[in-house]
CSV table of C-alpha atoms in Angstrom, one decimal:
chain,number,residue,atom,x,y,z
A,1,MET,CA,-37.0,29.3,-6.0
A,2,LEU,CA,-36.5,26.7,-3.3
A,3,GLU,CA,-34.8,28.2,-0.2
A,4,PRO,CA,-32.3,26.3,2.0
A,5,ASP,CA,-35.0,25.6,4.6
A,6,ASP,CA,-37.2,24.1,1.8
A,7,LEU,CA,-34.3,21.8,0.7
A,8,LYS,CA,-33.7,20.7,4.3
A,9,TRP,CA,-37.4,20.0,4.8
A,10,ILE,CA,-37.6,18.1,1.5
A,11,ALA,CA,-34.6,16.0,2.4
A,12,LYS,CA,-36.0,15.2,5.9
A,13,THR,CA,-39.5,14.3,4.5
A,14,SER,CA,-38.0,12.2,1.7
A,15,THR,CA,-36.1,10.2,4.2
A,16,GLU,CA,-39.2,9.7,6.3
A,17,LEU,CA,-41.1,8.6,3.1
A,18,ASN,CA,-38.4,6.2,2.2
A,19,THR,CA,-38.5,4.6,5.7
A,20,ALA,CA,-42.2,4.3,5.5
A,21,LEU,CA,-41.9,2.6,2.1
A,22,GLN,CA,-39.3,0.2,3.4
A,23,GLN,CA,-41.6,-0.7,6.3
A,24,ILE,CA,-44.5,-1.3,3.9
A,25,ALA,CA,-42.3,-3.7,1.8
A,26,ARG,CA,-41.4,-5.6,5.0
A,27,TYR,CA,-44.9,-5.8,6.3
A,28,ALA,CA,-46.2,-6.9,2.9
A,29,GLU,CA,-43.7,-9.7,2.9
A,30,MET,CA,-44.5,-10.7,6.4
A,31,ALA,CA,-48.2,-10.6,5.7
A,32,GLN,CA,-47.7,-12.9,2.7
A,33,LYS,CA,-45.7,-15.4,4.8
A,34,SER,CA,-48.2,-15.4,7.6
A,35,ARG,CA,-51.2,-15.8,5.2
A,36,GLY,CA,-52.9,-12.5,5.9
A,37,ASP,CA,-52.3,-12.2,9.7
A,38,GLN,CA,-54.4,-9.2,10.8
A,39,ASP,CA,-51.6,-7.6,12.8
A,40,PHE,CA,-49.4,-7.4,9.8
A,41,LEU,CA,-52.3,-6.1,7.6
A,42,GLN,CA,-53.1,-3.4,10.2
A,43,MET,CA,-49.5,-2.2,10.4
A,44,LEU,CA,-49.3,-2.3,6.6
A,45,GLY,CA,-52.4,-0.1,6.3
A,46,GLU,CA,-51.0,2.4,8.9
A,47,ARG,CA,-47.7,2.8,7.2
A,48,SER,CA,-49.4,3.1,3.8
A,49,GLU,CA,-51.4,6.0,5.1
A,50,ALA,CA,-48.3,7.6,6.5
A,51,ALA,CA,-46.5,7.2,3.2
A,52,SER,CA,-49.5,8.8,1.4
A,53,ARG,CA,-49.5,11.8,3.8
A,54,LEU,CA,-45.8,12.3,3.3
A,55,SER,CA,-45.9,12.1,-0.5
A,56,GLN,CA,-48.8,14.6,-0.5
A,57,ALA,CA,-46.9,17.0,1.7
A,58,LEU,CA,-43.9,16.8,-0.6
A,59,PHE,CA,-46.1,17.5,-3.6
A,60,ASP,CA,-47.8,20.5,-1.9
A,61,ARG,CA,-44.6,22.0,-0.8
A,62,VAL,CA,-42.8,21.7,-4.1
A,63,THR,CA,-45.7,22.8,-6.3
A,64,GLY,CA,-46.4,25.7,-4.0
A,65,LYS,CA,-42.9,27.0,-4.5
A,66,ILE,CA,-43.2,26.5,-8.3
A,67,LEU,CA,-46.4,28.5,-8.4
A,68,GLU,CA,-44.9,31.1,-6.2
A,69,THR,CA,-41.9,31.5,-8.6
A,70,THR,CA,-43.9,31.5,-11.8
A,71,SER,CA,-46.6,33.8,-10.6
A,72,GLY,CA,-44.4,36.2,-8.7
A,73,LYS,CA,-46.9,36.2,-5.9
A,74,GLY,CA,-46.1,34.9,-2.4
A,75,LEU,CA,-48.3,32.0,-1.8
A,76,ALA,CA,-48.7,30.5,1.6
A,77,ASP,CA,-47.6,26.9,2.1
A,78,PRO,CA,-50.5,24.5,1.5
A,79,PRO,CA,-52.2,23.2,4.7
A,80,ALA,CA,-50.7,19.7,4.3
A,81,ALA,CA,-47.2,21.1,3.9
A,82,ARG,CA,-47.6,23.3,7.0
A,83,ARG,CA,-48.8,20.3,9.0
A,84,ALA,CA,-45.8,18.2,7.9
A,85,SER,CA,-43.2,21.0,8.5
A,86,ALA,CA,-44.6,22.1,11.8
A,87,PRO,CA,-42.2,21.8,14.7
A,88,ALA,CA,-42.6,18.6,16.7
A,89,ALA,CA,-40.6,19.7,19.8
A,90,ALA,CA,-43.6,20.4,22.1
A,91,PRO,CA,-44.4,16.7,22.9
A,92,ALA,CA,-40.8,16.1,23.9
A,93,GLU,CA,-40.9,19.0,26.3
A,94,THR,CA,-44.2,18.2,27.9
A,95,PRO,CA,-44.9,14.5,27.2
A,96,VAL,CA,-48.5,13.5,27.5
A,97,GLU,CA,-49.6,10.8,29.9
A,98,VAL,CA,-49.7,7.2,28.8
A,99,PRO,CA,-53.2,6.4,27.6
A,100,ALA,CA,-55.4,4.7,30.2
A,101,ASP,CA,-55.9,1.6,27.9
A,102,ILE,CA,-52.2,0.8,28.1
A,103,PRO,CA,-51.6,-1.2,31.3
A,104,VAL,CA,-48.7,0.2,33.4
A,105,LYS,CA,-47.2,-1.6,36.4
A,106,ASN,CA,-46.4,0.9,39.1
A,107,PRO,CA,-47.9,3.9,37.2
A,108,ASN,CA,-47.0,6.3,40.1
A,109,GLY,CA,-43.3,5.3,40.2
A,110,ALA,CA,-40.7,8.0,40.4
A,111,ARG,CA,-38.4,6.5,37.7
A,112,GLU,CA,-38.5,6.1,33.9
A,113,TYR,CA,-41.0,4.2,31.8
A,114,ILE,CA,-39.7,0.8,30.6
A,115,LEU,CA,-41.2,-1.2,27.8
A,116,LEU,CA,-40.5,-4.9,28.5
A,117,ILE,CA,-41.0,-7.2,25.5
A,118,ASP,CA,-41.1,-10.9,26.4
A,119,ASP,CA,-43.4,-13.7,25.3
A,120,GLU,CA,-42.8,-15.8,28.5
A,121,PRO,CA,-45.4,-14.6,31.0
A,122,GLU,CA,-43.4,-15.9,34.1
A,123,ILE,CA,-40.2,-14.2,33.0
A,124,ALA,CA,-42.0,-11.0,32.0
A,125,GLU,CA,-43.9,-10.8,35.3
A,126,LEU,CA,-40.8,-11.4,37.4
A,127,ALA,CA,-38.8,-8.8,35.6
A,128,ALA,CA,-41.6,-6.3,35.7
A,129,GLU,CA,-41.9,-6.9,39.5
A,130,MET,CA,-38.2,-6.3,40.0
A,131,LEU,CA,-38.3,-3.1,38.0
A,132,ALA,CA,-41.4,-1.8,39.7
A,133,GLU,CA,-40.0,-2.4,43.1
A,134,GLU,CA,-37.1,-0.1,42.1
A,135,GLY,CA,-39.5,2.7,41.2
A,136,TYR,CA,-39.7,2.1,37.4
A,137,LYS,CA,-43.0,2.3,35.5
A,138,VAL,CA,-43.3,-0.8,33.4
A,139,ILE,CA,-45.3,-1.6,30.3
A,140,VAL,CA,-45.3,-5.3,29.2
A,141,ALA,CA,-45.8,-6.5,25.6
A,142,LYS,CA,-46.0,-10.2,24.8
A,143,ASP,CA,-44.7,-9.9,21.2
A,144,GLY,CA,-43.3,-7.5,18.7
A,145,PHE,CA,-46.7,-6.5,17.2
A,146,GLU,CA,-48.1,-5.4,20.6
A,147,ALA,CA,-44.8,-3.7,21.4
A,148,LEU,CA,-44.8,-1.7,18.2
A,149,LYS,CA,-48.4,-0.6,18.5
A,150,ILE,CA,-47.6,0.6,22.0
A,151,PHE,CA,-44.4,2.3,21.0
A,152,GLN,CA,-46.1,4.1,18.1
A,153,ARG,CA,-48.3,5.8,20.7
A,154,VAL,CA,-45.9,6.5,23.6
A,155,ASN,CA,-42.4,6.3,22.3
A,156,ARG,CA,-41.5,9.7,23.7
A,157,GLN,CA,-42.3,8.5,27.2
A,158,ILE,CA,-40.3,5.3,27.0
A,159,GLY,CA,-36.9,5.6,28.6
A,160,LEU,CA,-35.7,2.1,27.8
A,161,VAL,CA,-36.9,-1.0,25.9
A,162,ILE,CA,-35.9,-4.5,27.2
A,163,LEU,CA,-36.2,-6.8,24.2
A,164,ASP,CA,-36.3,-10.5,24.1
A,165,TYR,CA,-34.7,-12.0,21.0
A,166,PHE,CA,-37.0,-15.0,20.4
A,167,LEU,CA,-40.5,-13.8,19.9
A,168,PRO,CA,-43.5,-15.1,17.9
A,169,VAL,CA,-43.5,-14.3,14.2
A,170,MET,CA,-41.0,-11.3,14.5
A,171,ASP,CA,-37.6,-12.0,16.0
A,172,GLY,CA,-35.9,-9.4,18.2
A,173,ASP,CA,-33.7,-8.1,15.4
A,174,ALA,CA,-36.8,-7.3,13.2
A,175,VAL,CA,-38.6,-5.6,16.1
A,176,PHE,CA,-35.4,-3.6,16.8
A,177,GLU,CA,-35.4,-2.3,13.2
A,178,GLU,CA,-39.0,-1.2,13.5
A,179,LEU,CA,-38.4,0.5,16.9
A,180,LYS,CA,-35.4,2.4,15.3
A,181,ALA,CA,-37.6,3.4,12.4
A,182,LEU,CA,-40.1,4.9,14.8
A,183,ASN,CA,-37.5,6.6,17.0
A,184,PRO,CA,-33.9,6.5,15.9
A,185,ASN,CA,-32.8,7.5,19.4
A,186,VAL,CA,-34.6,4.7,21.2
A,187,ASN,CA,-32.7,3.0,24.0
A,188,VAL,CA,-32.9,-0.8,23.6
A,189,VAL,CA,-31.1,-3.6,25.5
A,190,LEU,CA,-31.4,-7.2,24.3
A,191,SER,CA,-32.3,-9.9,26.8
A,192,SER,CA,-31.6,-13.4,25.6
A,193,GLY,CA,-29.2,-16.4,25.6
A,194,PHE,CA,-25.8,-16.5,24.2
A,195,ALA,CA,-26.7,-18.4,21.0
A,196,GLU,CA,-27.4,-15.3,19.0
A,197,GLN,CA,-23.9,-13.7,19.2
A,198,ASN,CA,-23.7,-13.0,15.4
A,199,LYS,CA,-27.1,-11.3,15.5
A,200,ILE,CA,-26.1,-9.3,18.6
A,201,GLY,CA,-23.0,-8.0,16.9
A,202,ALA,CA,-25.0,-6.6,14.0
A,203,MET,CA,-27.6,-5.1,16.4
A,204,LEU,CA,-24.8,-3.4,18.4
A,205,ALA,CA,-23.5,-1.9,15.2
A,206,GLN,CA,-27.0,-0.5,14.5
A,207,GLY,CA,-27.3,1.2,18.0
A,208,LEU,CA,-28.3,-1.5,20.5
A,209,ARG,CA,-27.3,-0.2,23.9
A,210,GLY,CA,-26.5,-3.4,25.7
A,211,PHE,CA,-27.2,-7.0,26.5
A,212,ILE,CA,-28.6,-8.9,29.5
A,213,PRO,CA,-27.9,-12.6,29.3
A,214,LYS,CA,-30.7,-15.0,30.4
A,215,PRO,CA,-31.3,-16.1,33.0
A,216,TYR,CA,-30.6,-12.8,34.7
A,217,THR,CA,-30.5,-12.0,38.3
A,218,ARG,CA,-32.2,-9.0,39.9
A,219,ALA,CA,-28.8,-7.3,40.5
A,220,LYS,CA,-27.7,-7.8,36.8
A,221,LEU,CA,-31.1,-6.6,35.5
A,222,LEU,CA,-31.2,-3.4,37.6
A,223,GLU,CA,-27.5,-2.7,37.0
A,224,GLN,CA,-27.9,-2.9,33.2
A,225,VAL,CA,-31.1,-0.8,33.2
A,226,ARG,CA,-29.6,2.0,35.3
A,227,SER,CA,-26.3,2.1,33.5
A,228,THR,CA,-28.0,2.3,30.1
A,229,LEU,CA,-30.4,5.0,31.1
A,230,ASP,CA,-27.6,7.0,32.7
A,231,ALA,CA,-25.3,6.6,29.7
A,232,SER,CA,-28.0,7.9,27.4
A,233,ARG,CA,-28.0,11.2,29.3
A,234,ARG,CA,-24.3,11.8,29.3
A,235,PRO,CA,-23.2,14.5,26.7
A,236,ILE,CA,-21.1,13.3,23.9
A,237,ARG,CA,-17.5,14.7,24.2
């Protein structure tokens, strides 16, 4: 018989599997539109592997319980199920360092890691310099693909994402969706002009933390960054 913990695990894993399948569908559509762009194909392959692992874990857990019930013998959870249901709290408590192959501006800074996504080198460099001077550790990505690859590896270390709206191939709203799929609690502020107000409203409803209009000043950038990070730490009353 399935216990309450089994049902909770199945519900959680099913949700993760559904998210992975939705991502696969989006990446497949994007790959078709971009005529086989290698970045889309790589991400499609990665999410397909993740979906395969999740489906195998579901199968192992459920069939293990069925065999346990029908045989009357307590069978241990299959290895795949144990791996999938293992607690994932340790990385959050003691996050690993950012891998050496990911460039970090001001790596010894005393403040949070910030992922800055902007395809305009001059703007990205200026913003990164402003943030680094204030003690933040800054990782710069030139487009959504690069940002998602980085975020998949170090999302637990990232305190805030500053996301430009107009990016090559994937616009900011699509990148935002993928960031949320990887980490539903991600802190993202949008940095763009005022022309995308309808898009901004939809993103705010989905959990966007704020908006920095371009062109932004040093004071406005630092104020929005600090207020967003501080707000994310306040307990919900």
